[in-house]
Every structure is written in structure tokens, then in C-alpha cells.
Coordinates of C-alpha atoms and ligand atoms in Angstrom, one line a residue:
M1 CA 73.8 15.9 -14.6
P2 CA 70.7 13.7 -14.7
E3 CA 67.7 15.4 -16.2
R4 CA 65.6 17.6 -13.8
Q5 CA 62.8 15.6 -12.2
T6 CA 60.8 15.7 -9.1
R7 CA 62.8 14.0 -6.3
I8 CA 61.6 13.1 -2.9
C9 CA 64.6 12.5 -0.8
A10 CA 64.0 10.4 2.4
V11 CA 66.2 11.4 5.3
I12 CA 67.4 8.5 7.3
T13 CA 67.8 9.5 10.9
E14 CA 67.8 6.1 12.6
P15 CA 70.1 5.5 15.6
T16 CA 71.5 2.1 14.6
V17 CA 73.0 0.7 11.4
A18 CA 70.4 -2.1 11.3
E19 CA 67.5 0.3 11.7
A20 CA 69.0 2.6 9.1
R21 CA 69.3 -0.3 6.6
A22 CA 65.7 -1.3 7.2
A23 CA 64.5 2.4 6.9
M24 CA 66.3 2.7 3.6
Q25 CA 64.5 -0.3 2.2
R26 CA 61.1 1.1 3.4
A27 CA 62.0 4.5 1.9
A28 CA 62.1 2.9 -1.5
E29 CA 58.3 2.6 -1.4
T30 CA 57.8 6.4 -1.4
A31 CA 61.0 8.2 -2.1
D32 CA 63.3 8.7 -5.1
M33 CA 66.5 9.2 -3.2
I34 CA 67.9 8.8 0.2
E35 CA 70.0 11.0 2.5
L36 CA 71.8 8.9 5.0
R37 CA 72.6 11.0 8.0
L38 CA 75.6 9.2 9.6
D39 CA 75.7 11.7 12.5
Y40 CA 72.5 10.2 13.9
L41 CA 74.0 6.7 14.2
R42 CA 75.0 5.6 17.7
D43 CA 76.5 2.2 17.0
F44 CA 78.7 3.3 14.1
D45 CA 82.5 3.6 14.4
F46 CA 83.3 6.9 12.7
N47 CA 87.0 6.0 12.5
E48 CA 86.3 2.9 10.5
P49 CA 85.0 3.8 7.0
D50 CA 84.8 0.1 6.1
G51 CA 81.6 0.2 8.1
L52 CA 80.0 2.1 5.3
S53 CA 79.6 -1.1 3.2
A54 CA 77.0 -2.4 5.7
L55 CA 74.9 0.7 4.9
L56 CA 75.6 1.1 1.2
D57 CA 75.7 -2.4 -0.2
G58 CA 72.3 -3.2 -1.7
K59 CA 71.1 0.4 -1.4
P60 CA 67.6 0.5 -2.9
L61 CA 67.9 4.1 -4.3
P62 CA 70.5 6.7 -5.1
V63 CA 72.1 7.8 -1.8
I64 CA 73.5 11.1 -0.5
V65 CA 75.8 10.5 2.5
T66 CA 75.9 13.3 5.0
C67 CA 77.8 13.4 8.3
R68 CA 76.8 16.8 9.6
A69 CA 79.1 18.9 11.7
V70 CA 77.7 19.8 15.1
D71 CA 77.9 23.6 14.4
E72 CA 75.6 23.0 11.4
G73 CA 73.0 20.8 13.1
G74 CA 75.0 17.6 13.5
Q75 CA 73.9 15.2 16.2
Q76 CA 77.3 14.4 17.7
K77 CA 80.9 15.6 17.7
I78 CA 83.0 13.7 15.2
N79 CA 86.6 14.3 14.4
E80 CA 86.9 16.5 11.4
A81 CA 89.5 14.4 9.6
A82 CA 87.4 11.2 10.2
R83 CA 84.3 13.0 8.9
L84 CA 86.1 13.9 5.7
R85 CA 87.5 10.4 5.3
L86 CA 84.0 9.0 5.7
L87 CA 82.6 11.2 3.0
A88 CA 85.4 10.4 0.6
T89 CA 85.1 6.7 1.2
S90 CA 81.3 6.8 0.8
L91 CA 81.7 7.9 -2.8
Q92 CA 84.1 4.9 -3.4
R93 CA 81.6 2.5 -1.7
G94 CA 78.7 3.3 -3.9
A95 CA 77.2 6.6 -2.5
D96 CA 75.9 8.8 -5.4
Y97 CA 76.6 12.1 -3.6
C98 CA 78.1 13.2 -0.4
D99 CA 77.2 16.5 1.3
I100 CA 79.6 18.9 3.0
E101 CA 78.9 22.2 4.7
A102 CA 80.3 25.3 2.9
A103 CA 81.6 26.4 6.3
H104 CA 83.8 23.2 6.4
Y105 CA 84.9 23.2 2.8
N106 CA 88.6 23.6 2.9
E107 CA 91.6 22.5 0.9
A108 CA 91.6 19.1 2.3
A109 CA 87.9 18.7 1.4
A110 CA 88.6 20.0 -2.1
A111 CA 91.4 17.5 -2.5
Q112 CA 89.6 14.4 -1.2
L113 CA 86.0 14.9 -2.5
D114 CA 85.0 14.3 -6.1
A115 CA 83.3 17.6 -7.0
S116 CA 81.1 15.9 -9.7
R117 CA 79.3 14.0 -6.9
L118 CA 79.5 16.7 -4.2
I119 CA 76.7 18.7 -2.6
V120 CA 77.9 21.8 -0.8
S121 CA 75.4 23.2 1.7
Y122 CA 74.7 26.3 3.6
H123 CA 72.4 26.3 6.7
N124 CA 70.9 29.1 8.7
F125 CA 68.8 27.9 11.6
S126 CA 67.8 31.3 12.9
E127 CA 66.6 33.3 9.9
T128 CA 66.4 34.0 6.2
P129 CA 69.2 36.6 5.8
D130 CA 68.2 39.4 3.5
Y131 CA 71.6 39.0 1.7
L132 CA 70.7 35.5 0.6
T133 CA 71.7 36.2 -3.0
T134 CA 75.2 37.1 -1.9
I135 CA 75.4 33.9 0.1
Y136 CA 74.3 32.0 -3.0
E137 CA 76.8 33.8 -5.2
R138 CA 79.6 32.9 -2.7
L139 CA 78.4 29.3 -2.4
I140 CA 78.4 28.6 -6.1
R141 CA 82.1 29.5 -6.3
L142 CA 82.8 26.3 -4.5
P143 CA 82.9 23.5 -7.1
A144 CA 80.0 21.0 -6.6
A145 CA 77.5 19.0 -8.6
V146 CA 74.6 20.6 -6.5
H147 CA 74.5 23.5 -4.1
K148 CA 72.1 23.6 -1.2
I149 CA 70.7 26.5 0.8
T150 CA 68.5 25.8 3.9
V151 CA 67.3 28.7 5.9
R152 CA 64.7 29.3 8.7
A153 CA 61.5 31.0 7.7
N154 CA 60.3 33.3 10.5
D155 CA 57.5 34.5 8.2
I156 CA 55.9 33.1 5.0
S157 CA 57.4 36.0 3.0
D158 CA 60.9 34.4 3.7
S159 CA 59.8 31.7 1.2
L160 CA 59.8 34.4 -1.5
E161 CA 63.6 34.7 -1.2
V162 CA 64.0 30.9 -1.6
F163 CA 61.8 30.9 -4.7
R164 CA 63.8 33.8 -6.1
L165 CA 67.0 31.8 -5.7
L166 CA 65.4 28.8 -7.4
D167 CA 64.4 31.0 -10.4
H168 CA 67.9 32.4 -10.5
A169 CA 69.6 29.0 -10.5
A170 CA 67.2 27.5 -13.0
A171 CA 67.9 30.4 -15.4
A172 CA 71.6 29.6 -15.1
R173 CA 70.9 25.8 -15.3
R174 CA 72.6 25.3 -12.0
P175 CA 71.3 22.5 -9.8
L176 CA 70.2 23.9 -6.5
I177 CA 68.3 22.6 -3.4
A178 CA 66.7 25.5 -1.7
I179 CA 64.4 25.1 1.3
A180 CA 62.9 27.3 4.0
M181 CA 62.4 25.4 7.3
Q182 CA 59.5 25.8 9.8
E183 CA 55.7 25.8 9.1
A184 CA 56.0 29.3 7.4
G185 CA 58.3 27.7 4.8
L186 CA 56.2 24.7 4.0
L187 CA 55.4 25.9 0.5
T188 CA 59.1 25.7 -0.4
R189 CA 59.1 22.1 0.5
I190 CA 56.0 21.3 -1.5
L191 CA 56.4 23.6 -4.5
G192 CA 60.3 23.6 -4.6
P193 CA 60.8 20.7 -7.1
S194 CA 58.2 22.1 -9.5
R195 CA 60.1 25.4 -9.4
G196 CA 63.5 23.8 -10.1
S197 CA 64.8 22.5 -6.7
F198 CA 67.0 19.5 -7.3
L199 CA 65.0 17.6 -4.6
T200 CA 62.9 18.1 -1.5
F201 CA 63.5 16.2 1.8
G202 CA 61.0 14.1 3.6
S203 CA 61.1 12.2 6.8
T204 CA 60.4 8.5 6.9
A205 CA 57.8 8.9 9.6
R206 CA 56.4 11.5 12.0
G207 CA 58.9 12.1 14.8
H208 CA 61.9 11.2 12.5
E209 CA 62.3 14.7 11.0
S210 CA 65.8 16.1 10.5
A211 CA 64.6 19.7 10.3
P212 CA 61.6 21.7 11.5
G213 CA 58.7 21.7 9.2
Q214 CA 59.8 18.6 7.3
L215 CA 56.9 16.7 5.9
T216 CA 56.9 12.9 5.6
C217 CA 57.7 11.3 2.3
D218 CA 54.1 9.9 2.4
E219 CA 52.7 13.4 2.7
L220 CA 54.8 14.7 -0.1
R221 CA 53.8 11.9 -2.4
Y222 CA 50.3 11.1 -1.5
L223 CA 48.9 14.2 0.1
Y224 CA 50.5 16.9 -2.0
D225 CA 51.2 14.5 -5.0
I226 CA 54.3 16.6 -5.8
Q227 CA 55.4 14.7 -8.8
R228 CA 52.3 16.0 -10.6
L229 CA 52.9 19.7 -9.8
S230 CA 54.2 22.1 -12.4
R231 CA 54.3 25.9 -12.7
D232 CA 50.8 25.6 -14.4
T233 CA 49.2 23.9 -11.4
R234 CA 46.4 26.0 -9.8
I235 CA 47.3 26.9 -6.3
V236 CA 44.8 27.2 -3.4
G237 CA 45.4 26.9 0.3
I238 CA 44.5 28.0 3.7
I239 CA 45.7 31.2 5.4
G240 CA 45.6 31.3 9.2
K241 CA 47.8 30.7 12.3
P242 CA 48.2 28.0 13.1
V243 CA 47.3 25.9 10.0
S244 CA 49.1 22.7 10.5
H245 CA 46.1 21.0 12.3
S246 CA 43.7 21.8 9.4
A247 CA 41.8 18.9 7.7
S248 CA 41.4 21.1 4.6
P249 CA 44.6 20.0 2.8
L250 CA 43.6 16.3 3.0
M251 CA 40.0 17.0 1.9
H252 CA 40.8 19.3 -1.0
N253 CA 43.8 17.5 -2.3
R254 CA 41.9 14.2 -2.3
A255 CA 39.1 15.8 -4.2
F256 CA 41.3 17.4 -6.8
R257 CA 43.0 14.1 -7.4
E258 CA 39.8 12.2 -7.6
R259 CA 38.4 14.7 -10.2
G260 CA 41.7 14.8 -12.1
L261 CA 42.1 18.5 -11.6
D262 CA 45.6 20.2 -11.8
F263 CA 45.2 21.9 -8.4
V264 CA 47.0 21.7 -5.1
Y265 CA 45.9 22.9 -1.7
L266 CA 48.7 24.2 0.6
P267 CA 48.9 25.4 4.2
F268 CA 50.0 29.1 4.4
E269 CA 51.0 30.2 7.9
V270 CA 50.3 33.9 7.7
N271 CA 51.1 36.4 10.4
E272 CA 50.1 39.6 8.7
V273 CA 47.3 39.6 6.2
G274 CA 48.1 42.9 4.4
E275 CA 51.6 41.8 3.7
F276 CA 50.5 38.4 2.4
F277 CA 48.0 40.1 0.0
R278 CA 50.6 42.5 -1.2
R279 CA 53.5 40.0 -1.7
F280 CA 51.6 36.8 -2.7
V281 CA 48.1 37.7 -3.8
Y282 CA 47.5 40.9 -5.7
P283 CA 48.3 40.2 -9.3
A284 CA 49.8 43.7 -9.7
T285 CA 52.2 43.5 -6.7
R286 CA 52.8 39.8 -5.9
E287 CA 56.4 38.7 -5.9
I288 CA 55.8 35.1 -7.0
D289 CA 54.7 34.0 -10.5
W290 CA 52.1 31.4 -9.7
Q291 CA 48.6 30.4 -10.6
L292 CA 46.9 31.4 -7.4
R293 CA 43.2 30.6 -7.6
G294 CA 42.2 31.5 -4.0
F295 CA 42.3 30.3 -0.5
S296 CA 40.4 29.4 2.7
V297 CA 40.6 31.8 5.6
T298 CA 40.7 30.7 9.1
I299 CA 41.3 32.0 12.6
P300 CA 42.5 34.7 13.2
H301 CA 42.0 36.3 9.7
K302 CA 38.3 35.9 8.9
T303 CA 37.5 39.6 9.4
A304 CA 41.0 40.9 8.8
V305 CA 40.9 40.0 5.1
I306 CA 37.8 42.1 4.4
P307 CA 39.6 45.5 3.7
F308 CA 41.8 43.8 1.1
L309 CA 39.0 42.4 -1.1
D310 CA 37.4 44.0 -4.2
E311 CA 34.0 42.4 -3.6
M312 CA 32.1 40.3 -1.1
D313 CA 29.1 38.1 -1.8
E314 CA 25.8 38.8 0.0
T315 CA 26.3 36.1 2.7
A316 CA 29.8 37.2 3.6
Q317 CA 28.6 40.8 3.9
Q318 CA 25.7 39.8 6.1
I319 CA 27.8 37.6 8.4
G320 CA 30.7 40.1 8.4
A321 CA 33.3 37.4 7.9
V322 CA 35.0 35.7 5.0
N323 CA 36.3 32.1 4.9
T324 CA 36.9 31.8 1.2
V325 CA 38.7 34.1 -1.3
V326 CA 38.5 33.5 -5.1
V327 CA 41.0 35.2 -7.4
E328 CA 39.1 36.1 -10.6
G329 CA 41.6 37.7 -13.0
D330 CA 42.8 40.7 -11.1
R331 CA 39.9 40.9 -8.7
L332 CA 39.6 39.3 -5.3
I333 CA 36.2 38.1 -4.2
G334 CA 35.3 37.1 -0.6
Y335 CA 32.7 34.4 0.2
N336 CA 31.4 32.8 3.4
T337 CA 30.7 29.1 2.9
D338 CA 30.3 28.5 6.7
A339 CA 26.6 29.4 6.7
H340 CA 25.8 27.1 3.8
G341 CA 28.1 24.4 5.3
A342 CA 26.4 24.7 8.7
I343 CA 22.8 24.6 7.4
A344 CA 22.9 22.3 4.4
P345 CA 23.3 19.1 6.6
L346 CA 20.5 20.2 8.9
A347 CA 18.2 21.2 6.0
A348 CA 18.9 17.7 4.5
I349 CA 17.2 16.0 7.5
T350 CA 14.4 18.4 8.4
D351 CA 12.3 21.3 7.1
L352 CA 13.6 24.4 8.8
Q353 CA 10.7 26.7 7.8
G354 CA 9.1 27.8 11.1
A355 CA 11.2 25.3 13.1
P356 CA 12.1 26.5 16.7
C357 CA 15.9 26.5 17.0
A358 CA 18.2 27.3 19.9
V359 CA 21.7 28.4 19.1
I360 CA 24.2 28.0 22.0
G361 CA 27.1 30.5 21.9
A362 CA 27.4 33.8 20.2
G363 CA 30.8 33.8 18.5
G364 CA 32.0 33.7 14.9
S365 CA 30.3 30.4 13.9
A366 CA 27.1 31.3 15.7
R367 CA 26.8 34.3 13.3
A368 CA 27.0 32.0 10.3
V369 CA 24.5 29.5 11.9
V370 CA 22.0 32.2 12.8
Y371 CA 22.2 33.8 9.4
G372 CA 21.7 30.4 7.7
L373 CA 18.8 29.4 9.9
L374 CA 17.0 32.7 9.4
E375 CA 17.5 32.5 5.6
R376 CA 15.7 29.1 5.8
G377 CA 12.8 30.6 7.7
A378 CA 13.6 29.1 11.1
R379 CA 12.6 30.7 14.4
V380 CA 15.8 31.3 16.2
S381 CA 16.8 32.2 19.8
L382 CA 20.3 32.6 21.2
F383 CA 21.6 31.3 24.5
A384 CA 24.9 32.5 25.8
R385 CA 26.9 32.5 29.1
N386 CA 27.1 36.2 28.7
P387 CA 23.8 37.5 27.3
A388 CA 24.9 41.1 27.5
K389 CA 27.8 40.3 25.2
A390 CA 25.6 38.2 22.9
A391 CA 23.0 41.0 22.6
A392 CA 24.8 42.7 19.8
L393 CA 24.5 39.6 17.6
A394 CA 20.9 39.1 18.6
D395 CA 20.0 42.7 17.9
E396 CA 21.6 42.7 14.6
F397 CA 19.6 39.7 13.4
G398 CA 16.4 40.7 15.4
I399 CA 16.3 37.5 17.5
A400 CA 15.8 36.8 21.3
V401 CA 18.8 36.2 23.6
D402 CA 18.8 34.6 27.0
H403 CA 21.2 33.1 29.5
L404 CA 22.4 29.5 29.0
D405 CA 20.6 28.5 32.1
A406 CA 17.2 29.3 30.5
I407 CA 17.7 26.6 27.8
A408 CA 15.6 24.0 29.7
E409 CA 12.5 26.3 29.5
S410 CA 13.0 26.9 25.7
D411 CA 10.5 25.3 23.3
A412 CA 13.3 24.7 20.8
E413 CA 13.1 21.4 18.8
I414 CA 16.6 21.8 17.4
I415 CA 19.6 22.7 19.6
I416 CA 22.9 23.7 18.0
N417 CA 26.1 24.0 19.9
T418 CA 28.5 26.6 18.5
T419 CA 30.7 26.8 21.6
P420 CA 34.0 24.9 22.0
V421 CA 32.8 23.1 25.1
G422 CA 33.4 19.4 24.6
M423 CA 36.2 19.8 22.1
M424 CA 39.2 17.6 22.3
N425 CA 41.8 19.1 24.6
H426 CA 39.2 21.7 25.7
N427 CA 37.0 20.4 28.5
E428 CA 36.4 17.3 26.5
G429 CA 33.5 15.2 28.0
E430 CA 31.6 18.3 29.1
S431 CA 28.5 19.7 27.5
S432 CA 27.4 23.4 27.1
I433 CA 24.0 22.4 28.4
P434 CA 22.7 20.1 31.1
R435 CA 21.5 16.6 30.2
A436 CA 18.0 17.4 31.5
A437 CA 17.7 20.1 28.8
W438 CA 17.3 17.3 26.2
R439 CA 13.8 16.2 27.1
N440 CA 11.3 16.7 24.3
R441 CA 13.8 17.8 21.6
R442 CA 14.1 16.5 18.1
I443 CA 17.6 17.2 16.8
A444 CA 21.0 17.9 18.3
Y445 CA 23.7 19.5 16.2
D446 CA 27.2 20.1 17.5
L447 CA 29.6 22.1 15.3
I448 CA 32.5 20.4 17.0
Y449 CA 34.0 17.5 14.9
N450 CA 36.7 16.3 17.2
P451 CA 35.6 14.2 18.9
L452 CA 32.9 13.0 16.6
E453 CA 30.6 12.1 19.5
T454 CA 30.7 14.8 22.1
R455 CA 28.9 14.8 25.5
F456 CA 26.3 17.2 24.0
L457 CA 25.5 14.6 21.3
A458 CA 25.7 11.6 23.6
D459 CA 23.2 13.2 26.0
A460 CA 20.8 14.0 23.2
R461 CA 21.0 10.5 21.7
E462 CA 20.0 9.1 25.1
Q463 CA 16.8 11.1 24.8
S464 CA 16.3 9.6 21.3
C465 CA 17.2 12.8 19.4
L466 CA 18.6 12.8 15.9
T467 CA 22.2 13.9 16.0
L468 CA 24.6 15.7 13.6
S469 CA 28.3 16.2 14.2
G470 CA 30.5 19.1 13.0
I471 CA 32.1 16.8 10.4
E472 CA 29.0 17.4 8.3
M473 CA 29.6 21.2 8.3
L474 CA 33.3 20.7 7.7
A475 CA 32.5 18.7 4.5
A476 CA 29.7 20.9 3.3
Q477 CA 31.6 24.1 3.6
A478 CA 34.6 22.6 1.8
A479 CA 32.3 21.3 -0.9
R480 CA 31.1 24.9 -1.6
Q481 CA 34.7 26.1 -1.7
F482 CA 35.7 23.4 -4.1
E483 CA 32.9 24.5 -6.4
L484 CA 33.9 28.2 -6.2
W485 CA 37.5 27.5 -7.1
T486 CA 37.1 24.8 -9.7
G487 CA 33.7 25.3 -11.1
H488 CA 33.2 21.6 -10.8
K489 CA 30.6 19.6 -8.9
P490 CA 32.1 18.7 -5.6
P491 CA 32.6 15.1 -4.5
V492 CA 30.8 15.6 -1.1
E493 CA 31.1 12.0 0.1
L494 CA 34.8 12.0 -0.6
L495 CA 35.3 15.3 1.2
R496 CA 33.4 13.9 4.2
A497 CA 35.4 10.6 4.2
A498 CA 38.7 12.6 4.1
A499 CA 37.5 14.8 7.0
L500 CA 36.6 11.7 8.9
E501 CA 40.0 10.1 8.2
K502 CA 41.7 13.3 9.5
V503 CA 39.7 13.2 12.7
S504 CA 40.1 9.4 13.3
P505 CA 43.0 8.2 11.2
P506 CA 43.0 4.5 10.3
K507 CA 44.9 2.5 12.8
Ligands
NAP1 P1 34.4 31.8 18.9 O1 34.2 32.9 17.9 O2 35.5 31.9 19.9 O3 33.0 31.7 19.8 C1 32.8 30.8 20.8 C2 31.6 31.1 21.6 O4 31.5 30.1 22.6 C3 31.5 32.4 22.3 O5 30.2 32.9 22.3 C4 31.9 32.0 23.7 O6 31.4 32.9 24.7 C5 31.3 30.7 23.8 N1 31.9 29.9 24.9 C6 33.2 29.6 25.0 N2 33.5 28.8 26.1 C7 32.3 28.7 26.7 C8 31.9 28.0 27.8 N3 32.7 27.3 28.6 N4 30.6 28.0 28.2 C9 29.7 28.6 27.4 N5 30.0 29.3 26.3 C10 31.3 29.3 25.9 O7 34.5 30.4 18.2 P2 33.9 29.9 16.8 O8 34.8 30.3 15.7 O9 32.5 30.3 16.8 O10 34.0 28.3 17.0 C11 33.3 27.7 18.0 C12 33.3 26.2 17.8 O11 32.7 25.8 16.6 C13 34.7 25.5 17.8 O12 34.6 24.5 18.7 C14 34.9 25.0 16.5 O13 35.5 23.7 16.5 C15 33.5 24.8 15.9 N6 33.5 25.1 14.5 C16 33.3 24.0 13.6 C17 33.3 24.2 12.3 C18 33.0 23.1 11.4 O14 33.3 23.1 10.2 N7 32.4 22.0 11.9 C19 33.5 25.5 11.7 C20 33.7 26.6 12.6 C21 33.7 26.3 14.0 P3 32.1 34.3 25.1 O15 31.8 35.2 24.0 O16 31.4 34.6 26.4 O17 33.5 34.0 25.3

């Protein structure tokens, strides 16, 4: 066997031979290996193995040839004898490995396929069975160079079973590919190779995935930088549901790389906070041996995490929500960087002491904004569509509350929108306040960052107000998190540029 090394394997799922050949050449830019999925091809004669030369001659990287059976996720029905002949021929025509499903591994397969270049695979598209070790023990009885187990993660804790298998195989020096599909299994795709997986699969582009949750080769190499990861790498991430839309992985991973820090930031799709803390976080009970340094907390877990922490800083206590957890030895400390993140960009352009400010909305981020403004000595009033509901927040902080319609009569110089009105895919193009309300104001601040220019900000700009978008808060709160986890000065401009790139990717 070649020595263990991180391998990104690009899965070729093109519909034609010509496109597959072109995709293989492109894959060489980011991947270390290629899996050629013959069953995706629509112009290939499966009864004519000579056609393989057109795909394998001039291959730019080592190639695994796979022709999946339909009952194991294959894309079309192919005669079983023809499938086997193709796999056997592929090894003669230059493929480095071929892959056959354990469920189809019979005497004929054993006779025709060279076990020293064979991958035998098990797939479960509905769950991660709790008898996975038994499945593994049975699988490795079939002679092969590499064994492969792919299961569906219905919960992030299913990833633990996959990591256990990888540890088990590594201890026996047995090459194994083990992956949990779906968003809940993402960490197995990213951390797998650093924990012994023979390879991790990546798609050649978005929309070309061969399995749910598959990242692109570019993401594996440039976003998660997986070649650099080891068991010593400090792990941080974001817990929430959903988490796949988050800009934080791009921001933090860029910052870690720029500062040369051995950290990686991962998305953790968490259903149940208590279970996550018990099985992944508490040093005394966690079931994974990793260097967890902390995590961001997002919707819907910002208050749910509180009972599981040992300590909370003053700001998090006052706001009653935690968006950052730091693991300090065996203690878990909760912070709230949203208040700092929301106010720092505003304080950078104006003196808030005594400044009359109107906060629109009374939800989670309004709490952080109100707290931050009061801390800076601003004079704050709250405007909400449902003032009775908003009264609890106003009473808690001792500020006035009124109906949204009253905003026009307010003397506020600074107006801050904390509602989702105007967000992309959420009444985009609308504003939480009427255009006329902008007369004689100084600053407009919208916490929304997508789109960057909301109707709220456009109306304010028309009246010559200074404007700030939510991208500033996003970068500033991340900067504080970076500092809490790493102890290093944060690269604020880089974090901001990464956030901008996420919101408006380069064409
Ligand atoms: P939240 O807790 O759900 O609060 C939303 C608030 O907006 C509630 O008070 C809600 O009123 C009000 N609201 C909703 N729809 C409204 C409408 N059509 N008209 C008037 N008021 C309306 O949400 P959140 O966590 O505070 O987040 C709010 C926004 O802030 C989101 O758009 C998010 O993108 C943005 N945000 C940005 C950052 C950043 O880093 N830039 C960070 C956090 C949040 P009711 O109580 O009556 O429903």
C-alpha cells in the first residue's frame, strides 16, 4: 500500500465520455485522485469494455473506476456480467483501483478482480446502523486493498460511529474509507483523512455531487485546507440548524490560514444541544478525542446552550444569549460577541454618548444592540410592530417602547433595523420604516447583510444619511470570536472581505 496521505478524490459524474475526460483534466488542479463513475455516462456502451481506453488513456491522476449497481445508488441499470467485465478490464487498461459493492461481491467477482487493487464498499442511504462495527467486521473478510463504508447521518452523533471505525481500522493498519453523508456528517468528510480515512470524496462543482453532503474539491482544499489538518489541529465551528448557509467557515478559515494558525472551523448541524455537549464537548464525557477549542452558536441554540456552560461573561449574562463558547481546559465559558459586533462599527463613525437612537424590532439581535448602545451611553428607544410584546425587553433595560408607526415623530439621529424586513428571500425590497421617516436623521444601520444595500439603507442614503450594513457587524463579531479562541489579534479587514465574498461571490 502507498503511504497514508491526505487524498481528495474528485468524483466524475459527467453524462458523456468527452465531458468526463475534460472534467478529469480539470480535477487534476485540486484533487489527488479521481473516481470515475461509469454509471453516470449516457453515451457509453457498457457491453464494450474497449471504450474504457478513451477515458483512461492519459489519465492525469490515479483513478478508481466505479460502475455502481442501481440498488446501491447507481444511475442506470447495467447487466451484472457486463458491469463486472468493465471493472476487470478497467484494471488492465490503467485504472489504479476498481470499486465493487459488498452486496455484489460473489465468486465471479473474486475470480475476475485483482484484490490488491480492489475497493469493496458498503452503503446505507437511510441511516447509520448501530451495528456498524459488525458490518465492518464482515466487510473486511472480503479480500480488498481498501474497504469503504458510507452511511447516512441523521444526526451529528452518527459521525462518532464513523470516527470510531476509522480509529479501529488505523489501529489494525487497515486502509478504510469511512464517510457519513448529509450535512450532519460533514465533519467526517473534512476530518476523515486526518483521522486515517484513505481518502475523502469531493465533487468537481456544485450540482455535480454523487452523494448528499458532498463538498466540492475546491472547498476541501481551499476552504478547509484539509491537507494541513492533523489530530493536533484545534477545532472550532458553528452549532445551529441549518448551518450550511453560514459565512463563518469562510471567514474564520481564511483568518486562521492568513495568521498561520493550526485551527479549522467546521459546520456542526446540531439537533439537540444537550446531546452534543455530552458526546462531543465535555472533556469528561466526549466520545471523540479531538482538540476542541470552542464554537459559535447560532439559531436556534443561543439560549439553549446556557444551562450547559460553567461560566458566562457579563455581556452574555445581561443579554441572556450566548453566541460563542470557549473550551478552557475542562471548563466551558459562554460569551456574546454580538453586542460588541453590532456596536463597534457604529462607535467607529460616531460618538454614541447621549446620542438619540431608535432600534427597530425587539428580537434576539435587538437585545444585543440595546445592551451595546446603553453601555456606550446612548439614549435608546424601541419601535416594534407589537409594542406589548416588546415591552418586556424595554422594561428590562429601562427604555421607552412605541409602535413602529411612531418612528416618524421620534427625535432619533441614528436608526437601527434589527428586523428581517428587506432580507434576501424575505420581503426583499421592502423597509421596516417608511421613506418619509428618514428626514433629518444622521445614520442608518441595517443588521441585514444580504443584500448589502437594503431598501432601508437606500431610502436613508437618498436623504444623505451615513449608512452601515450588517456586514460590519458580521465581521466585528467574528473578530472578537477569533480573539477569544486564538488569543491572537484578529485580521478584521480580511474577515470583512471574506464575509463580502460570501455575500457577493466573485463572478
Ligand atoms: P428575531 O429574534 O426573530 O427578531 C426579529 C424581530 O423583528 C422581532 O422583534 C419581530 O417582531 C420583528 N419583525 C419580524 N418581521 C417583521 C415585520 N414584517 N415588520 C416589523 N417587525 C418585524 O431575529 P434576530 O435574530 O433578532 O435577527 C433579525 C435580523 O438581524 C435578521 O435579519 C438577521 O439577518 C440580522 N442579524 C444580523 C447579524 C449580523 O451579524 N449582521 C447578526 C444577527 C442578526 P415580532 O416579535 O413581532 O415577531
